[in-house]
Tab-separated table of N, CA, C and O in Angstrom:
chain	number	residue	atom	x	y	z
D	1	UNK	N	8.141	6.002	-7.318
D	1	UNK	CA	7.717	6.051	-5.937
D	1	UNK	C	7.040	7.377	-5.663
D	1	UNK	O	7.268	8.377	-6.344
D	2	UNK	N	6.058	7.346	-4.468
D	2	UNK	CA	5.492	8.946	-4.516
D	2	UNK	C	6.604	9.896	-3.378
D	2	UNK	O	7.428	9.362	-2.635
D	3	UNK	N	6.397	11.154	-3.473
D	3	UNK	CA	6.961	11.496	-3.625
D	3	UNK	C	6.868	11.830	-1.584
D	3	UNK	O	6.029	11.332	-0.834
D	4	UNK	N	8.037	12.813	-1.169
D	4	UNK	CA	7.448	12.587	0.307
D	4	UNK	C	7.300	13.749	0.561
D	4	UNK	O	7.918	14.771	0.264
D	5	UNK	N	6.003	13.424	1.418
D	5	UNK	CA	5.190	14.574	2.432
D	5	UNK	C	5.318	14.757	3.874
D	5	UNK	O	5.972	14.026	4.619
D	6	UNK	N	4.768	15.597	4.151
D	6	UNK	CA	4.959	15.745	5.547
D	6	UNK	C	4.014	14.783	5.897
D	6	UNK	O	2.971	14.529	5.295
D	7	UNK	N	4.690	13.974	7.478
D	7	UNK	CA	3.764	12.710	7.177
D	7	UNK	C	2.881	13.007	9.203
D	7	UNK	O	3.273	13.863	9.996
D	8	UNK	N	1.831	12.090	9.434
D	8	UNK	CA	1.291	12.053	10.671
D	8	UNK	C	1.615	10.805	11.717
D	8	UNK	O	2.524	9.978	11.793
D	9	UNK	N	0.884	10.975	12.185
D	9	UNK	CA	1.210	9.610	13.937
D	9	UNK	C	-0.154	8.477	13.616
D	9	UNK	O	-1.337	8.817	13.630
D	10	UNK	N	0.319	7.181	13.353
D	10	UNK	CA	-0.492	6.259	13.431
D	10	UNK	C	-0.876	5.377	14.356
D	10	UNK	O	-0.885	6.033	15.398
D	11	UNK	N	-1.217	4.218	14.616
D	11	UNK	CA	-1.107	3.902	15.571
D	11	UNK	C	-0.230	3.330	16.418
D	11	UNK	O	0.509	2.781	15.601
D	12	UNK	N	0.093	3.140	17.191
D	12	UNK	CA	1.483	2.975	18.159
D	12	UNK	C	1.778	1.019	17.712
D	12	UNK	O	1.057	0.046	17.489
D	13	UNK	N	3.006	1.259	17.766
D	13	UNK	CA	3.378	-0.213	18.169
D	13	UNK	C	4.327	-0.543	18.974
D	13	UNK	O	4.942	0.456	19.346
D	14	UNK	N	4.697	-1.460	19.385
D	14	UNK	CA	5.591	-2.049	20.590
D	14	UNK	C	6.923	-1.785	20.053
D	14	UNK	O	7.190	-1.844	18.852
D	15	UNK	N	7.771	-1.484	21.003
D	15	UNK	CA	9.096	-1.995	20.414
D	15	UNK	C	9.681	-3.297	19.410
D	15	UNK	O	9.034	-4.157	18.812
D	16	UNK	N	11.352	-3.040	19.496
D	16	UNK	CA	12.114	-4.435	18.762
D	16	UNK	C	10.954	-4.958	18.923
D	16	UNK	O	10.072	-4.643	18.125
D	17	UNK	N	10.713	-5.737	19.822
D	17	UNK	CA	10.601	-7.199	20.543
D	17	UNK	C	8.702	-7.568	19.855
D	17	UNK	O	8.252	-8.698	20.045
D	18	UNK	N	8.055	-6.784	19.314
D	18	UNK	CA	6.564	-7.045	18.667
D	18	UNK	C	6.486	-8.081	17.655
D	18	UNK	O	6.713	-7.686	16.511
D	19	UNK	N	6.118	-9.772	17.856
D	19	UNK	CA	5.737	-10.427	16.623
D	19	UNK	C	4.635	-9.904	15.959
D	19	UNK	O	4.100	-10.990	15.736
D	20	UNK	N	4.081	-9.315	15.602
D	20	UNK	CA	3.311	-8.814	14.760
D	20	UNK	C	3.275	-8.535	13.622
D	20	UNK	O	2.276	-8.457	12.907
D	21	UNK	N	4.592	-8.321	13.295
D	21	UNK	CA	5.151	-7.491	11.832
D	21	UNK	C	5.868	-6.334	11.672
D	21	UNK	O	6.818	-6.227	10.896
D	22	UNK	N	5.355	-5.276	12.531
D	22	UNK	CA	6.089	-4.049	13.012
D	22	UNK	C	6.970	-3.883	13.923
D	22	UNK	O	7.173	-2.889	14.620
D	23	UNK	N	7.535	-4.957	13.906
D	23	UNK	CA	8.992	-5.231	15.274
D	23	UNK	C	9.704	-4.010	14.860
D	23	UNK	O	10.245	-3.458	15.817
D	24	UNK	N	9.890	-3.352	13.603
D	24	UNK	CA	10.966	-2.483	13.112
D	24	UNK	C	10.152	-1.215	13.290
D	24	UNK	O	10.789	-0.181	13.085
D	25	UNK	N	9.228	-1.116	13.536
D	25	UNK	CA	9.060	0.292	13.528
D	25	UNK	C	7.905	0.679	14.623
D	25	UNK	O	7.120	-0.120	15.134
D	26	UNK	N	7.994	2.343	14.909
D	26	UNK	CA	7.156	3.042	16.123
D	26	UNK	C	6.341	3.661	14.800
D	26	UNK	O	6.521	3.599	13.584
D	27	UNK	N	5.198	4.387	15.809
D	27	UNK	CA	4.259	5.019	14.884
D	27	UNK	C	4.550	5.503	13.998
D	27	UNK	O	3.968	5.268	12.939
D	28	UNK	N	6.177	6.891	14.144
D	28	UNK	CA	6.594	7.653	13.550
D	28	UNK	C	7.387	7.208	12.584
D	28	UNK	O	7.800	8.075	11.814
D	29	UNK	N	7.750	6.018	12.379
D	29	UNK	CA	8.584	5.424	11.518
D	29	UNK	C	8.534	4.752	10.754
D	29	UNK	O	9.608	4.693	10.156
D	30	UNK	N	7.496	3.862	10.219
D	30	UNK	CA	7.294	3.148	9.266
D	30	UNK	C	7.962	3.805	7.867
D	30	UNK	O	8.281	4.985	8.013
D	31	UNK	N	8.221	3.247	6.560
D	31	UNK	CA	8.668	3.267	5.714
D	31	UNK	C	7.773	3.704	5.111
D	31	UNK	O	7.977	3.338	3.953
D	32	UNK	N	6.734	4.364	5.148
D	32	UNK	CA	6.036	5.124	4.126
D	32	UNK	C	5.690	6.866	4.768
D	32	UNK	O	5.342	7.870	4.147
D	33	UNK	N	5.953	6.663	6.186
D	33	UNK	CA	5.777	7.634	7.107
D	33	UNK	C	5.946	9.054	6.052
D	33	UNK	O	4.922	9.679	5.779
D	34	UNK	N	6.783	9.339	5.703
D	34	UNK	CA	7.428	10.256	4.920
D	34	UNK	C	6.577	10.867	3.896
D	34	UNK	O	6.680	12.041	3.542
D	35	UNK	N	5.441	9.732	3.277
D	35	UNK	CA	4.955	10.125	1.573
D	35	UNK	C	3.684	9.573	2.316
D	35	UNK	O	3.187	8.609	1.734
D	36	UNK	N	3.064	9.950	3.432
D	36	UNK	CA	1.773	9.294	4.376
D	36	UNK	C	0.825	10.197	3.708
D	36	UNK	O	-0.352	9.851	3.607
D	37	UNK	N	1.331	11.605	3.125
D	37	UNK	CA	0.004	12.197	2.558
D	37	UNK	C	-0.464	12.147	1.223
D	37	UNK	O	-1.575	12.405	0.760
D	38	UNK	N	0.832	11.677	0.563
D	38	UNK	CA	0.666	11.144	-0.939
D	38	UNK	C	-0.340	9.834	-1.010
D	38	UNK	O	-1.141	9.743	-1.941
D	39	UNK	N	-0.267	8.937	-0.093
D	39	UNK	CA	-1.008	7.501	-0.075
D	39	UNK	C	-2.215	7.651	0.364
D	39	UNK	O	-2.984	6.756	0.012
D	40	UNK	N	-2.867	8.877	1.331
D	40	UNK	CA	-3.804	9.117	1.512
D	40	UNK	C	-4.753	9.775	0.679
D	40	UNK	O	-5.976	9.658	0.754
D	41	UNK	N	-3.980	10.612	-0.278
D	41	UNK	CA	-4.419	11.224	-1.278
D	41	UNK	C	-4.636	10.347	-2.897
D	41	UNK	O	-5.353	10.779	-3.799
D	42	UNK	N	-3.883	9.135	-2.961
D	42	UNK	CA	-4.218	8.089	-3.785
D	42	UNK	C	-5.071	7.444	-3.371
D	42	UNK	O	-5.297	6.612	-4.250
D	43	UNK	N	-5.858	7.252	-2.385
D	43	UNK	CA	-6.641	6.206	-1.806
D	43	UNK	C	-7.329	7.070	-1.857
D	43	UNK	O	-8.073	6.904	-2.823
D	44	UNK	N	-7.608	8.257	-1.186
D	44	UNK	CA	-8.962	8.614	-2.025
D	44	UNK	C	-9.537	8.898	-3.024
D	44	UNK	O	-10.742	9.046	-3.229
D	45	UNK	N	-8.251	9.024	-4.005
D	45	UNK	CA	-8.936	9.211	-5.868
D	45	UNK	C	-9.542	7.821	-5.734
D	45	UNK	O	-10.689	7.550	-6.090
D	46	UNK	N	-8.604	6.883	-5.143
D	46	UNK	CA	-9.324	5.318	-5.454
D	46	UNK	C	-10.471	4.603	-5.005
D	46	UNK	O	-10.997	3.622	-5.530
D	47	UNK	N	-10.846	5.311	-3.806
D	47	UNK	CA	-12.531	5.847	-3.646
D	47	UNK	C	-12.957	6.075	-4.327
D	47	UNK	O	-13.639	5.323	-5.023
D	48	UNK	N	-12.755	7.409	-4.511
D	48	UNK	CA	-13.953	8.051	-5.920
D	48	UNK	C	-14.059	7.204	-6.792
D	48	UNK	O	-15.215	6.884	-7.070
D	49	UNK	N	-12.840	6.471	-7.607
D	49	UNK	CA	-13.245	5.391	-8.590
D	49	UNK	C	-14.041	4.447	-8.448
D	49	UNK	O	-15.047	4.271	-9.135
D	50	UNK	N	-13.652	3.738	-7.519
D	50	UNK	CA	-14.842	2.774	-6.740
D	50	UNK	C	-16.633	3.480	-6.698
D	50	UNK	O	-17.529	2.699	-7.019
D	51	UNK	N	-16.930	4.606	-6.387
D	51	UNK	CA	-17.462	5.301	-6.804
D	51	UNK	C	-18.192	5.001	-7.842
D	51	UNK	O	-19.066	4.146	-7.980
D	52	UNK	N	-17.598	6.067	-8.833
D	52	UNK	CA	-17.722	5.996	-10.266
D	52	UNK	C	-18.360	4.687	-10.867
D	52	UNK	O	-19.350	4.540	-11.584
D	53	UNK	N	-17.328	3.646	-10.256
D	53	UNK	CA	-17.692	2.675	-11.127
D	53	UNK	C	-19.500	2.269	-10.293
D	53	UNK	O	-20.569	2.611	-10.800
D	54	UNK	N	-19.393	1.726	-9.366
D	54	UNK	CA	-20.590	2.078	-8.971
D	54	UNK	C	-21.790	2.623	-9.848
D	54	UNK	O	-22.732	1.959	-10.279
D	55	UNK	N	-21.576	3.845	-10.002
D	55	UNK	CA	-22.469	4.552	-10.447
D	55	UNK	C	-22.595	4.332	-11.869
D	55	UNK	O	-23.750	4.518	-12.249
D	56	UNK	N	-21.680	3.953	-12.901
D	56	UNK	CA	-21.536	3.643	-13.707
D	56	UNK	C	-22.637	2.069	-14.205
D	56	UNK	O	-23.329	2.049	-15.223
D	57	UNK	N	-22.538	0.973	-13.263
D	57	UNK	CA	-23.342	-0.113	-13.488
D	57	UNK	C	-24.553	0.222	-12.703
D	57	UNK	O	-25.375	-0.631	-13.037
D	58	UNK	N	-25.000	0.874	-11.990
D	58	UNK	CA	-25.880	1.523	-11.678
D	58	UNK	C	-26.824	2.442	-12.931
D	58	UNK	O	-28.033	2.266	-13.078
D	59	UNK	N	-25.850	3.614	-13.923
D	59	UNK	CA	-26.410	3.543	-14.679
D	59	UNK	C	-26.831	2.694	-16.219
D	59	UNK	O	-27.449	2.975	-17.246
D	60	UNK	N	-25.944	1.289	-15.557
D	60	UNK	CA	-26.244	0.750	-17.148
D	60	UNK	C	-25.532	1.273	-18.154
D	60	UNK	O	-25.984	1.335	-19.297
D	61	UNK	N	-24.156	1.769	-17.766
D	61	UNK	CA	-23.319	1.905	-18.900
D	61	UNK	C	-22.722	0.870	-19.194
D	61	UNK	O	-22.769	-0.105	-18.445
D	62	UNK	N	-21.891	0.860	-20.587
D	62	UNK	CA	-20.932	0.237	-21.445
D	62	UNK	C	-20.389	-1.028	-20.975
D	62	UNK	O	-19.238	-0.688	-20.703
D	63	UNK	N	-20.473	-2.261	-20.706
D	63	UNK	CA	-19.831	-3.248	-20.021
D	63	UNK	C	-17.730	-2.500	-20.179
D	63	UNK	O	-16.953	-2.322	-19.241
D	64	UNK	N	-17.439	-2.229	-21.876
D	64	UNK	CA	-16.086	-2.045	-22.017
D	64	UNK	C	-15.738	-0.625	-21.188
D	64	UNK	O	-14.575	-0.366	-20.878
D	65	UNK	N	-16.516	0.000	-20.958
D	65	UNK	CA	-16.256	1.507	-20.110
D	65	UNK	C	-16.178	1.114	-18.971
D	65	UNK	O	-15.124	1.464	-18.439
D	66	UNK	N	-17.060	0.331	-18.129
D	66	UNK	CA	-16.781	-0.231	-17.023
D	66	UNK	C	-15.480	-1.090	-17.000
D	66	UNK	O	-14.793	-0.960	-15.987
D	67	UNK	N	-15.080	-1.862	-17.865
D	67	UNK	CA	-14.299	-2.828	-17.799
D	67	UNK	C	-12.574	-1.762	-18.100
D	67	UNK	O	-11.537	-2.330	-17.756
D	68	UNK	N	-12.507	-0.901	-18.468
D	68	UNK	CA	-11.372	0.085	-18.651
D	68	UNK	C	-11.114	1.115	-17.010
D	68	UNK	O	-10.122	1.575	-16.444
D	69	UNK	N	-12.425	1.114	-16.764
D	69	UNK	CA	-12.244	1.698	-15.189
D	69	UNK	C	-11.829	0.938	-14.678
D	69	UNK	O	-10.673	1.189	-14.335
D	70	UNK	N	-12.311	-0.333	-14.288
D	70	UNK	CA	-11.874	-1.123	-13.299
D	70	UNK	C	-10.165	-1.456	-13.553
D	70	UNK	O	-9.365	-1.668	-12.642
D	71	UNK	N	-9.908	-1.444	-14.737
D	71	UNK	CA	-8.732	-1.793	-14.808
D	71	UNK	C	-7.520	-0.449	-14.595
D	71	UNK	O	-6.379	-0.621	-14.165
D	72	UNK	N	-8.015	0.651	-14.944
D	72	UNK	CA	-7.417	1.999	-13.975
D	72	UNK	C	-7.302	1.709	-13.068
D	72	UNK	O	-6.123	1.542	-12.754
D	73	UNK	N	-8.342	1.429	-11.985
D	73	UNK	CA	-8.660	1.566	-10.552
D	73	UNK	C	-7.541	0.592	-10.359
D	73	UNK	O	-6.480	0.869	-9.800
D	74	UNK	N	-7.866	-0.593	-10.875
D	74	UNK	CA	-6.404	-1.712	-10.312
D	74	UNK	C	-5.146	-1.169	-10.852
D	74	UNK	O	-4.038	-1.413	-10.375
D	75	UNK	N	-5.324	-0.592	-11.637
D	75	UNK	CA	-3.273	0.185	-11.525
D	75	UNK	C	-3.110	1.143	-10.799
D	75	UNK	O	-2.000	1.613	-10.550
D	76	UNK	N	-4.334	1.635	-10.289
D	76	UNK	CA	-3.772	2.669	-9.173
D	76	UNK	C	-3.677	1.699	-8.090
D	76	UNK	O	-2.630	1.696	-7.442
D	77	UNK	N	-4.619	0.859	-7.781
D	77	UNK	CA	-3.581	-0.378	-6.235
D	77	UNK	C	-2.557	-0.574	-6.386
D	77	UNK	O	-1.765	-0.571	-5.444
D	78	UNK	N	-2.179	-0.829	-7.702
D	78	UNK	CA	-1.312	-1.432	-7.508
D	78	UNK	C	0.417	-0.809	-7.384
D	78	UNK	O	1.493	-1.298	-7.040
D	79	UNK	N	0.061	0.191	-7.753
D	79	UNK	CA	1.016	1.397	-7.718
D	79	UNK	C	1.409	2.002	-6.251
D	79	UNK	O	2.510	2.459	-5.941
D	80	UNK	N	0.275	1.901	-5.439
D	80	UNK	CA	-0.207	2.210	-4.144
D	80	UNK	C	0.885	0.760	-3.455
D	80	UNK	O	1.778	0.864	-2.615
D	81	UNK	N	0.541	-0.147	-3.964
D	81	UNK	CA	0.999	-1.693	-3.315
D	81	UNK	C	2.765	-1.448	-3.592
D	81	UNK	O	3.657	-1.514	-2.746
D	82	UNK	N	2.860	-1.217	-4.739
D	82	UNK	CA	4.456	-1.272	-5.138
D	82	UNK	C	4.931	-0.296	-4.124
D	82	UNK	O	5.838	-0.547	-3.330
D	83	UNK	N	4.304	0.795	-4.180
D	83	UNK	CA	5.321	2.129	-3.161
D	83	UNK	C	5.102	1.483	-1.798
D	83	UNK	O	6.010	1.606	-0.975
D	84	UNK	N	4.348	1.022	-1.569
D	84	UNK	CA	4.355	0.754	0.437
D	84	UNK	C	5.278	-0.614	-0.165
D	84	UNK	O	5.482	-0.106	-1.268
D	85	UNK	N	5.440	-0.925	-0.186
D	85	UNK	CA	6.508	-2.364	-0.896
D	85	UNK	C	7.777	-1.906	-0.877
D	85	UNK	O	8.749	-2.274	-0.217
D	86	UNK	N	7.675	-1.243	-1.508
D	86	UNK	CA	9.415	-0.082	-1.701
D	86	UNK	C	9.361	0.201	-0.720
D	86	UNK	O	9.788	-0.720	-0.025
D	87	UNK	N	8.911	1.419	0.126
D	87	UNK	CA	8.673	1.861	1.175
D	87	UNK	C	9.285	1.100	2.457
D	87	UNK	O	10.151	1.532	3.218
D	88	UNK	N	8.636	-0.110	2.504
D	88	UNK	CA	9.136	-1.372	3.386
D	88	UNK	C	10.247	-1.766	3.668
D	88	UNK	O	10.826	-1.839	4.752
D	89	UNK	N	10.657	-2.123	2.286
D	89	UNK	CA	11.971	-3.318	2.063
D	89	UNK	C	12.836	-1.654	2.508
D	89	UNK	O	13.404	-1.646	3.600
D	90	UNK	N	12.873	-0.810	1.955
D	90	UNK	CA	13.838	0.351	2.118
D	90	UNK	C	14.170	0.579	3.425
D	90	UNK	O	15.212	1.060	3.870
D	91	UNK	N	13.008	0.117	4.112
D	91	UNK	CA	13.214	0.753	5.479
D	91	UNK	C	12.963	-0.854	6.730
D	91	UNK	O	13.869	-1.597	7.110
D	92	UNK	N	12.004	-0.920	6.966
D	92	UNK	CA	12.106	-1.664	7.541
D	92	UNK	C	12.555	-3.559	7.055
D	92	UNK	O	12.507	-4.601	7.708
D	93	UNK	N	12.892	-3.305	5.882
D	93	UNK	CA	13.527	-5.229	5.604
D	93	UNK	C	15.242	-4.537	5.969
D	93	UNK	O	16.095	-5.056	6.688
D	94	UNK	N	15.329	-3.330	5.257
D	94	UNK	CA	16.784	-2.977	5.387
D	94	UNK	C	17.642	-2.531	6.870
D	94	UNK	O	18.864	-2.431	6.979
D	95	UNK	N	16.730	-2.330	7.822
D	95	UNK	CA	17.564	-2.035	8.949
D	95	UNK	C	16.804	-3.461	10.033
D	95	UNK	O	16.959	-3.464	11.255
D	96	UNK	N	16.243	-4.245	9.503
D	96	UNK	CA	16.077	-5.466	9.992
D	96	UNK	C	17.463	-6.573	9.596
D	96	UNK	O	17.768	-7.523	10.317
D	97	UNK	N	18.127	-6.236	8.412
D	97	UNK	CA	18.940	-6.904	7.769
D	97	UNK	C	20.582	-6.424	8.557
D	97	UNK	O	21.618	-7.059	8.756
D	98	UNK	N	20.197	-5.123	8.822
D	98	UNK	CA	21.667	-4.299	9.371
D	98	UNK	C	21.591	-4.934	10.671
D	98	UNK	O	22.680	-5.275	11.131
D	99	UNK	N	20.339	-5.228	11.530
D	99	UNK	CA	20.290	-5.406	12.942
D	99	UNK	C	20.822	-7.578	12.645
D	99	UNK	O	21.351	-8.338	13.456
D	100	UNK	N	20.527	-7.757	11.712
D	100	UNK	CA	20.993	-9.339	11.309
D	100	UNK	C	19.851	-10.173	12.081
D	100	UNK	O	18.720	-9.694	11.999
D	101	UNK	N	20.017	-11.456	12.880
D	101	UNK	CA	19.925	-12.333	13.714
D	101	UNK	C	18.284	-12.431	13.007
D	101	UNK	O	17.909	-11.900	11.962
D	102	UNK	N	17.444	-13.334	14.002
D	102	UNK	CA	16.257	-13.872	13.743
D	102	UNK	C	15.252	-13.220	12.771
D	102	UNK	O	14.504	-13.790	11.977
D	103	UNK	N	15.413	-11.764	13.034
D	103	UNK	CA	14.394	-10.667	12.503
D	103	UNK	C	14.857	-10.702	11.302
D	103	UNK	O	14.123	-11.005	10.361
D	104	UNK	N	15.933	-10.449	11.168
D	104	UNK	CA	15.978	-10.499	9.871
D	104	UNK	C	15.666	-11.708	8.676
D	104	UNK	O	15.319	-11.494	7.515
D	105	UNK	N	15.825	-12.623	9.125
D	105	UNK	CA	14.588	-13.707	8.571
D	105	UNK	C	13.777	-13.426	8.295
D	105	UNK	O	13.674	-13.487	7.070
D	106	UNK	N	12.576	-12.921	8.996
D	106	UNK	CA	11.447	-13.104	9.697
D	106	UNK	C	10.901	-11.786	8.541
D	106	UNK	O	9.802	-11.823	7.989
D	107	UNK	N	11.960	-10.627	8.331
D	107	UNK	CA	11.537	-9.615	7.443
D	107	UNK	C	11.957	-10.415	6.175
D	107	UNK	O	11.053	-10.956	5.538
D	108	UNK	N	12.850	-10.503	5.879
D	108	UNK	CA	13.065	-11.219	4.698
D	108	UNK	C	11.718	-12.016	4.334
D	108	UNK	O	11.116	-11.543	3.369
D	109	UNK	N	11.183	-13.066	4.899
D	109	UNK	CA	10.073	-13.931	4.866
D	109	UNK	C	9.004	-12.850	4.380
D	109	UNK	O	8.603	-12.637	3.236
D	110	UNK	N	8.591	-12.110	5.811
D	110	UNK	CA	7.907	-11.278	5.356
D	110	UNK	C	6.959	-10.339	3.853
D	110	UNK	O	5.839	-10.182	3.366
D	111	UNK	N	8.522	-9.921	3.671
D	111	UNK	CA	8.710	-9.189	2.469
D	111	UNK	C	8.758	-10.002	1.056
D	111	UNK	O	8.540	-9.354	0.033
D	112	UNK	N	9.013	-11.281	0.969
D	112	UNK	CA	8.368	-12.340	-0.036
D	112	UNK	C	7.395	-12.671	-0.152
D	112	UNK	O	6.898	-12.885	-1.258
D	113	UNK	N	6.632	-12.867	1.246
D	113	UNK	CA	5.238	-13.415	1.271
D	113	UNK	C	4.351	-12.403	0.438
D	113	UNK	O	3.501	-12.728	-0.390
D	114	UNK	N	4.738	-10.983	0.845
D	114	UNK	CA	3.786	-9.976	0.711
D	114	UNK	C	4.174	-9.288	-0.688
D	114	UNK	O	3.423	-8.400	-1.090
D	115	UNK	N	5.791	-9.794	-1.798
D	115	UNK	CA	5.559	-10.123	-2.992
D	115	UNK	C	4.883	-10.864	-3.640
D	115	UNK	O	4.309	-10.469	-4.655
D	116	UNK	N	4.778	-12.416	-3.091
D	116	UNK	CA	3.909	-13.228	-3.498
D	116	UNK	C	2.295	-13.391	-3.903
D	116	UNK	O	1.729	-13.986	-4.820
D	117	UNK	N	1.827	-12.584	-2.788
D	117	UNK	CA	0.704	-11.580	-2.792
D	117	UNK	C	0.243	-11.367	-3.934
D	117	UNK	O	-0.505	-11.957	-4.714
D	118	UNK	N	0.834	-10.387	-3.907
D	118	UNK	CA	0.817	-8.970	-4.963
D	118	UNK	C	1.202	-9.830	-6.657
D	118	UNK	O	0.699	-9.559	-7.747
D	119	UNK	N	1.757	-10.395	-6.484
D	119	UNK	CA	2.273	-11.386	-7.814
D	119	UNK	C	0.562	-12.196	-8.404
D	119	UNK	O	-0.144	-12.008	-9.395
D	120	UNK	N	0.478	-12.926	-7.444
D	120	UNK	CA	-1.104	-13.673	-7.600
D	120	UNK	C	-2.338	-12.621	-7.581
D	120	UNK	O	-3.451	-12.891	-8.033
D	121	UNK	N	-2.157	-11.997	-7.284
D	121	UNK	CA	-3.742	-10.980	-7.445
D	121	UNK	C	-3.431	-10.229	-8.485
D	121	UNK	O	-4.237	-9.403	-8.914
């Protein structure tokens, strides 16, 4: 998991009561809140790669050089995907589960769907 930083204010959400997804959490709280500068700082190496590669079939390099980037670039998503995943279930599936009743379904569900995801891509 990365590691945690001092983290910033995103955008606001509603209390409990938000079907949206973020019923469990305020700006300041989400489950990645903590390591918000580590994920920002992976997403932009993962720019630059995007980048790179770019520039790379642009210049008409190597189909297998291209084809070894791209497959970097997707283990850094996906590394990115696993920690906000962790991140989640740690925090918001787990005090959705302590609070019990409907929500906690609803995270449970949640938090499969968005394994399921990640499983197929």
């Amino acid at each position: 998991m990365l590691e945690a930083a001092e983290g910033g204010s995103g955008p606001s959400s509603a209390p409990d009561s938000d079907p949206t997804g973020d019923a469990c959490c305020t700006s300041d709280s989400h489950g990645y809140i903590s390591a918000k500068d580590d994920y920002l700082a992976r997403l932009r190496r993962i720019e630059g790669q995007a980048r790179g590669l770019q520039r790379m079939v642009d210049e008409d390099k190597y189909c297998i050089d291209i084809l070894t980037q791209v497959s970097a670039m997707t283990k850094a998503l996906q590394a990115v995907a696993m920690g906000l995943l962790e991140d989640h279930i740690g925090h918001c599936v787990v005090k959705a589960a302590v609070a019990g009743g409907p929500e906690a379904d609803v995270k449970i569900k949640e938090a499969n769907d968005a394994i399921a995801r990640l499983v197929r891509s």
